[in-house]
Amino acid sequence: DGGITQSPKYLFRKEGQNVTLSCEQNLNHDAMYWYRQDPGQGLRLIYYSQIVNDFQKGDIAEGYSVSREKKESFPLTVTSAQKNPTAFYLCASSIGGTLGDTQYFGPGTRLTVL
Amino acid sequence: SQKIEQNSEALNIQEGKTATLTCNYTNYSPAYLQWYRQDPGRGPVFLLLIRENEKEKRKERLKVTFDTTLKQSLFHITASQPADSATYLCALVGGFKTIFGAGTRLFVKA
């Protein structure tokens, strides 16, 4: 059963804590992405990776960090430096990082800061 | 700066009618335009892609048009069903960059 999974579905964090969101895919895709979705706004790109051991900042990378040690995995850490982390986080993958590649999204993680 | 606009107001239509959603953009020349469907609390699901040199693309009950002069795409669902109720996102693709709109919520009443 191929696809992209994210865990946990819901995550609660106290202010000042770092949290890590998991994203795994078994589609054999080279490229992976992290987006943030807020009400009334389009998806905003946080980080993307076109290949293992390489990643690039997106439009809103401040306060976030990622790693890409395996092709299948692209975890996102939300650090205490992120001032407004409460949001819906979406991970996606595509066959390659080329123009027009369809992105396949995971089910999302809803992060709430208490 | 690049801007993509979708109607923020929800669209309510009766079952069996055609739903038409609009996506307008400025300060951008995308090579592709994509449409995704998103259900509440779920990730978006890809529906259709249309290239800049294509005027229209169809898939079953879905039809997308792309007018690069008007900088606008229209997304049509014919013979709409309550199961079509969802948020529909348009996305512009140019360079290695995809810009997503905020989406339009569609409600189809039985």
mmCIF file of C-alpha atoms in Angstrom:
data_model
loop_
_atom_site.group_PDB
_atom_site.id
_atom_site.type_symbol
_atom_site.label_atom_id
_atom_site.label_comp_id
_atom_site.label_asym_id
_atom_site.label_seq_id
_atom_site.Cartn_x
_atom_site.Cartn_y
_atom_site.Cartn_z
ATOM 1 C CA ASP A 1 0.000 0.000 0.000
ATOM 2 C CA GLY A 2 1.961 2.993 -1.270
ATOM 3 C CA GLY A 3 1.593 6.461 0.068
ATOM 4 C CA ILE A 4 2.809 9.221 2.285
ATOM 5 C CA THR A 5 2.202 9.195 6.017
ATOM 6 C CA GLN A 6 2.508 11.820 8.705
ATOM 7 C CA SER A 7 2.488 11.436 12.440
ATOM 8 C CA PRO A 8 1.113 12.360 14.808
ATOM 9 C CA LYS A 9 -2.222 13.633 13.495
ATOM 10 C CA TYR A 10 -2.573 16.039 16.424
ATOM 11 C CA LEU A 11 0.284 17.491 18.458
ATOM 12 C CA PHE A 12 0.247 19.805 21.426
ATOM 13 C CA ARG A 13 3.302 21.745 22.488
ATOM 14 C CA LYS A 14 4.118 24.024 25.342
ATOM 15 C CA GLU A 15 5.786 27.304 24.550
ATOM 16 C CA GLY A 16 9.556 26.976 24.464
ATOM 17 C CA GLN A 17 9.575 23.334 23.428
ATOM 18 C CA ASN A 18 10.913 21.888 20.206
ATOM 19 C CA VAL A 19 8.748 19.282 18.472
ATOM 20 C CA THR A 20 9.425 17.004 15.517
ATOM 21 C CA LEU A 21 6.821 16.062 12.928
ATOM 22 C CA SER A 22 7.310 12.823 11.058
ATOM 23 C CA CYS A 23 6.873 12.327 7.297
ATOM 24 C CA GLU A 24 7.492 9.009 5.545
ATOM 25 C CA GLN A 25 6.838 7.971 1.934
ATOM 26 C CA ASN A 26 7.139 4.640 0.160
ATOM 27 C CA LEU A 27 6.488 6.015 -3.322
ATOM 28 C CA ASN A 28 10.198 6.053 -4.191
ATOM 29 C CA HIS A 29 9.938 9.795 -4.812
ATOM 30 C CA ASP A 30 13.097 11.881 -4.891
ATOM 31 C CA ALA A 31 11.574 15.194 -3.819
ATOM 32 C CA MET A 32 9.855 15.991 -0.539
ATOM 33 C CA TYR A 33 8.301 19.173 0.801
ATOM 34 C CA TRP A 34 6.920 20.721 3.966
ATOM 35 C CA TYR A 35 4.102 23.257 3.864
ATOM 36 C CA ARG A 36 2.232 25.177 6.468
ATOM 37 C CA GLN A 37 -1.488 25.929 6.044
ATOM 38 C CA ASP A 38 -3.281 28.681 7.984
ATOM 39 C CA PRO A 39 -6.958 29.625 7.667
ATOM 40 C CA GLY A 40 -7.628 31.867 4.690
ATOM 41 C CA GLN A 41 -4.110 31.482 3.307
ATOM 42 C CA GLY A 42 -2.573 29.334 0.663
ATOM 43 C CA LEU A 43 -0.038 26.652 1.471
ATOM 44 C CA ARG A 44 3.326 28.203 2.297
ATOM 45 C CA LEU A 45 6.546 26.324 1.604
ATOM 46 C CA ILE A 46 8.804 25.802 4.615
ATOM 47 C CA TYR A 47 11.541 23.517 3.264
ATOM 48 C CA TYR A 48 12.045 21.185 0.324
ATOM 49 C CA SER A 49 14.495 18.465 -0.599
ATOM 50 C CA GLN A 50 15.221 17.249 -4.107
ATOM 51 C CA ILE A 51 17.618 14.514 -3.086
ATOM 52 C CA VAL A 52 18.941 12.708 -0.038
ATOM 53 C CA ASN A 53 21.300 14.744 2.162
ATOM 54 C CA ASP A 54 20.263 17.986 0.495
ATOM 55 C CA PHE A 55 17.496 20.463 1.298
ATOM 56 C CA GLN A 56 16.631 24.083 0.616
ATOM 57 C CA LYS A 57 14.780 26.786 2.501
ATOM 58 C CA GLY A 58 11.344 27.739 1.302
ATOM 59 C CA ASP A 59 9.515 31.011 1.854
ATOM 60 C CA ILE A 60 9.046 30.705 5.637
ATOM 61 C CA ALA A 61 11.953 28.601 6.939
ATOM 62 C CA GLU A 62 12.716 30.692 10.031
ATOM 63 C CA GLY A 63 12.137 28.730 13.231
ATOM 64 C CA TYR A 64 12.091 25.373 11.453
ATOM 65 C CA SER A 65 14.714 22.739 10.653
ATOM 66 C CA VAL A 66 14.733 19.544 8.584
ATOM 67 C CA SER A 67 16.928 16.592 7.722
ATOM 68 C CA ARG A 68 16.953 14.172 4.782
ATOM 69 C CA GLU A 69 19.133 11.245 5.777
ATOM 70 C CA LYS A 70 16.967 8.685 3.980
ATOM 71 C CA LYS A 71 14.993 8.928 0.760
ATOM 72 C CA GLU A 72 11.842 7.816 2.540
ATOM 73 C CA SER A 73 11.950 10.237 5.447
ATOM 74 C CA PHE A 74 11.837 14.025 5.810
ATOM 75 C CA PRO A 75 11.172 15.049 9.437
ATOM 76 C CA LEU A 76 10.407 18.649 10.344
ATOM 77 C CA THR A 77 11.409 20.176 13.676
ATOM 78 C CA VAL A 78 9.470 23.190 14.890
ATOM 79 C CA THR A 79 11.808 25.022 17.218
ATOM 80 C CA SER A 80 11.070 27.435 20.026
ATOM 81 C CA ALA A 81 12.275 30.201 17.703
ATOM 82 C CA GLN A 82 9.105 29.855 15.621
ATOM 83 C CA LYS A 83 6.913 32.623 17.022
ATOM 84 C CA ASN A 84 3.535 31.414 15.823
ATOM 85 C CA PRO A 85 3.724 27.660 15.273
ATOM 86 C CA THR A 86 0.051 26.772 15.667
ATOM 87 C CA ALA A 87 -0.997 25.579 12.203
ATOM 88 C CA PHE A 88 -1.774 22.608 9.989
ATOM 89 C CA TYR A 89 1.441 21.104 8.589
ATOM 90 C CA LEU A 90 1.457 19.181 5.334
ATOM 91 C CA CYS A 91 4.207 17.010 3.915
ATOM 92 C CA ALA A 92 4.297 16.202 0.207
ATOM 93 C CA SER A 93 6.441 14.289 -2.225
ATOM 94 C CA SER A 94 6.924 14.214 -5.980
ATOM 95 C CA ILE A 95 8.748 11.918 -8.373
ATOM 96 C CA GLY A 96 11.424 14.538 -8.948
ATOM 97 C CA GLY A 97 11.833 18.194 -8.299
ATOM 98 C CA THR A 98 11.158 19.172 -11.887
ATOM 99 C CA LEU A 99 8.681 21.618 -13.259
ATOM 100 C CA GLY A 100 5.088 20.591 -12.982
ATOM 101 C CA ASP A 101 5.609 17.390 -11.024
ATOM 102 C CA THR A 102 2.422 16.449 -9.258
ATOM 103 C CA GLN A 103 2.760 16.610 -5.504
ATOM 104 C CA TYR A 104 1.277 13.875 -3.338
ATOM 105 C CA PHE A 105 0.287 15.067 0.104
ATOM 106 C CA GLY A 106 0.147 13.332 3.440
ATOM 107 C CA PRO A 107 -2.847 13.612 5.796
ATOM 108 C CA GLY A 108 -1.303 16.463 7.778
ATOM 109 C CA THR A 109 -0.388 17.178 11.392
ATOM 110 C CA ARG A 110 -2.271 19.797 13.350
ATOM 111 C CA LEU A 111 0.078 21.478 15.830
ATOM 112 C CA THR A 112 -1.297 23.529 18.701
ATOM 113 C CA VAL A 113 0.840 25.532 21.092
ATOM 114 C CA LEU A 114 -0.647 25.738 24.565
ATOM 115 C CA SER B 1 4.866 40.423 -5.740
ATOM 116 C CA GLN B 2 3.223 37.284 -7.064
ATOM 117 C CA LYS B 3 -0.397 36.956 -6.084
ATOM 118 C CA ILE B 4 -2.979 34.232 -6.583
ATOM 119 C CA GLU B 5 -6.624 34.802 -5.767
ATOM 120 C CA GLN B 6 -9.498 32.435 -5.296
ATOM 121 C CA ASN B 7 -12.936 33.459 -4.140
ATOM 122 C CA SER B 8 -12.834 33.316 -0.354
ATOM 123 C CA GLU B 9 -16.600 33.090 -0.126
ATOM 124 C CA ALA B 10 -18.063 29.612 -0.218
ATOM 125 C CA LEU B 11 -19.956 28.543 -3.306
ATOM 126 C CA ASN B 12 -23.329 26.921 -2.672
ATOM 127 C CA ILE B 13 -25.047 25.115 -5.527
ATOM 128 C CA GLN B 14 -27.800 22.600 -6.043
ATOM 129 C CA GLU B 15 -27.062 18.994 -6.927
ATOM 130 C CA GLY B 16 -26.977 18.442 -10.687
ATOM 131 C CA LYS B 17 -25.858 21.994 -11.517
ATOM 132 C CA THR B 18 -22.449 23.022 -12.802
ATOM 133 C CA ALA B 19 -20.055 24.512 -10.273
ATOM 134 C CA THR B 20 -17.567 27.067 -11.590
ATOM 135 C CA LEU B 21 -14.591 28.149 -9.488
ATOM 136 C CA THR B 22 -12.192 30.939 -10.422
ATOM 137 C CA CYS B 23 -8.459 31.348 -9.973
ATOM 138 C CA ASN B 24 -6.848 34.678 -10.853
ATOM 139 C CA TYR B 25 -3.183 35.566 -10.620
ATOM 140 C CA THR B 26 -0.906 38.579 -11.055
ATOM 141 C CA ASN B 27 2.801 39.221 -11.513
ATOM 142 C CA TYR B 28 3.481 35.660 -12.578
ATOM 143 C CA SER B 29 3.877 33.657 -15.772
ATOM 144 C CA PRO B 30 3.283 30.054 -14.803
ATOM 145 C CA ALA B 31 4.164 27.207 -17.098
ATOM 146 C CA TYR B 32 1.504 25.027 -15.523
ATOM 147 C CA LEU B 33 -1.583 25.388 -13.447
ATOM 148 C CA GLN B 34 -2.880 22.613 -11.199
ATOM 149 C CA TRP B 35 -6.117 22.053 -9.317
ATOM 150 C CA TYR B 36 -6.329 20.089 -6.057
ATOM 151 C CA ARG B 37 -9.212 18.988 -3.874
ATOM 152 C CA GLN B 38 -8.925 19.195 -0.075
ATOM 153 C CA ASP B 39 -11.375 17.714 2.400
ATOM 154 C CA PRO B 40 -11.516 19.067 5.984
ATOM 155 C CA GLY B 41 -8.549 17.933 8.058
ATOM 156 C CA ARG B 42 -6.951 16.128 5.116
ATOM 157 C CA GLY B 43 -4.151 16.796 2.659
ATOM 158 C CA PRO B 44 -4.866 18.083 -0.855
ATOM 159 C CA VAL B 45 -5.379 15.573 -3.649
ATOM 160 C CA PHE B 46 -4.272 16.339 -7.211
ATOM 161 C CA LEU B 47 -7.060 16.574 -9.803
ATOM 162 C CA LEU B 48 -5.872 18.170 -13.033
ATOM 163 C CA LEU B 49 -2.899 19.898 -14.619
ATOM 164 C CA ILE B 50 -3.073 22.293 -17.576
ATOM 165 C CA ARG B 51 -0.101 23.733 -19.430
ATOM 166 C CA GLU B 52 0.273 27.325 -20.586
ATOM 167 C CA ASN B 53 -0.200 26.362 -24.242
ATOM 168 C CA GLU B 54 -3.417 24.456 -23.528
ATOM 169 C CA LYS B 55 -6.757 26.232 -23.443
ATOM 170 C CA GLU B 56 -8.853 23.486 -21.939
ATOM 171 C CA LYS B 57 -8.461 20.115 -20.232
ATOM 172 C CA ARG B 58 -11.169 17.624 -19.303
ATOM 173 C CA LYS B 59 -11.350 14.647 -16.983
ATOM 174 C CA GLU B 60 -14.694 12.920 -16.482
ATOM 175 C CA ARG B 61 -17.006 15.612 -14.974
ATOM 176 C CA LEU B 62 -14.160 18.098 -14.518
ATOM 177 C CA LYS B 63 -13.097 20.799 -16.956
ATOM 178 C CA VAL B 64 -10.322 23.355 -16.554
ATOM 179 C CA THR B 65 -9.609 26.364 -18.739
ATOM 180 C CA PHE B 66 -6.472 28.476 -18.721
ATOM 181 C CA ASP B 67 -6.344 31.977 -20.185
ATOM 182 C CA THR B 68 -2.825 33.399 -19.931
ATOM 183 C CA THR B 69 -3.975 36.743 -21.342
ATOM 184 C CA LEU B 70 -6.603 37.227 -18.652
ATOM 185 C CA LYS B 71 -4.339 35.461 -16.125
ATOM 186 C CA GLN B 72 -7.235 33.308 -15.090
ATOM 187 C CA SER B 73 -8.236 29.670 -14.777
ATOM 188 C CA LEU B 74 -11.778 28.374 -14.446
ATOM 189 C CA PHE B 75 -12.573 25.019 -12.873
ATOM 190 C CA HIS B 76 -15.925 23.435 -13.704
ATOM 191 C CA ILE B 77 -17.659 20.447 -12.140
ATOM 192 C CA THR B 78 -20.638 19.353 -14.208
ATOM 193 C CA ALA B 79 -23.579 17.389 -12.798
ATOM 194 C CA SER B 80 -22.329 18.195 -9.302
ATOM 195 C CA GLN B 81 -22.995 15.822 -6.423
ATOM 196 C CA PRO B 82 -22.968 16.289 -2.637
ATOM 197 C CA ALA B 83 -19.763 14.198 -2.614
ATOM 198 C CA ASP B 84 -18.089 17.017 -4.568
ATOM 199 C CA SER B 85 -18.357 19.250 -1.496
ATOM 200 C CA ALA B 86 -14.810 20.194 -0.533
ATOM 201 C CA THR B 87 -12.266 23.002 -0.830
ATOM 202 C CA TYR B 88 -10.611 23.346 -4.214
ATOM 203 C CA LEU B 89 -7.121 24.818 -4.485
ATOM 204 C CA CYS B 90 -5.420 26.135 -7.577
ATOM 205 C CA ALA B 91 -1.646 26.103 -7.810
ATOM 206 C CA LEU B 92 0.685 27.894 -10.207
ATOM 207 C CA VAL B 93 3.887 26.147 -11.222
ATOM 208 C CA GLY B 94 6.845 28.047 -12.656
ATOM 209 C CA GLY B 95 10.547 27.433 -12.232
ATOM 210 C CA PHE B 96 10.987 25.173 -9.259
ATOM 211 C CA LYS B 97 8.192 26.875 -7.428
ATOM 212 C CA THR B 98 4.568 26.089 -6.808
ATOM 213 C CA ILE B 99 2.307 28.807 -5.407
ATOM 214 C CA PHE B 100 -0.987 27.693 -3.895
ATOM 215 C CA GLY B 101 -4.158 29.712 -3.588
ATOM 216 C CA ALA B 102 -6.155 29.731 -0.357
ATOM 217 C CA GLY B 103 -8.933 27.703 -1.975
ATOM 218 C CA THR B 104 -12.671 28.033 -2.479
ATOM 219 C CA ARG B 105 -15.086 25.988 -0.415
ATOM 220 C CA LEU B 106 -17.834 24.294 -2.446
ATOM 221 C CA PHE B 107 -21.075 23.034 -0.935
ATOM 222 C CA VAL B 108 -23.382 20.934 -3.103
ATOM 223 C CA LYS B 109 -26.869 20.569 -1.679
ATOM 224 C CA ALA B 110 -28.999 17.487 -2.342
#
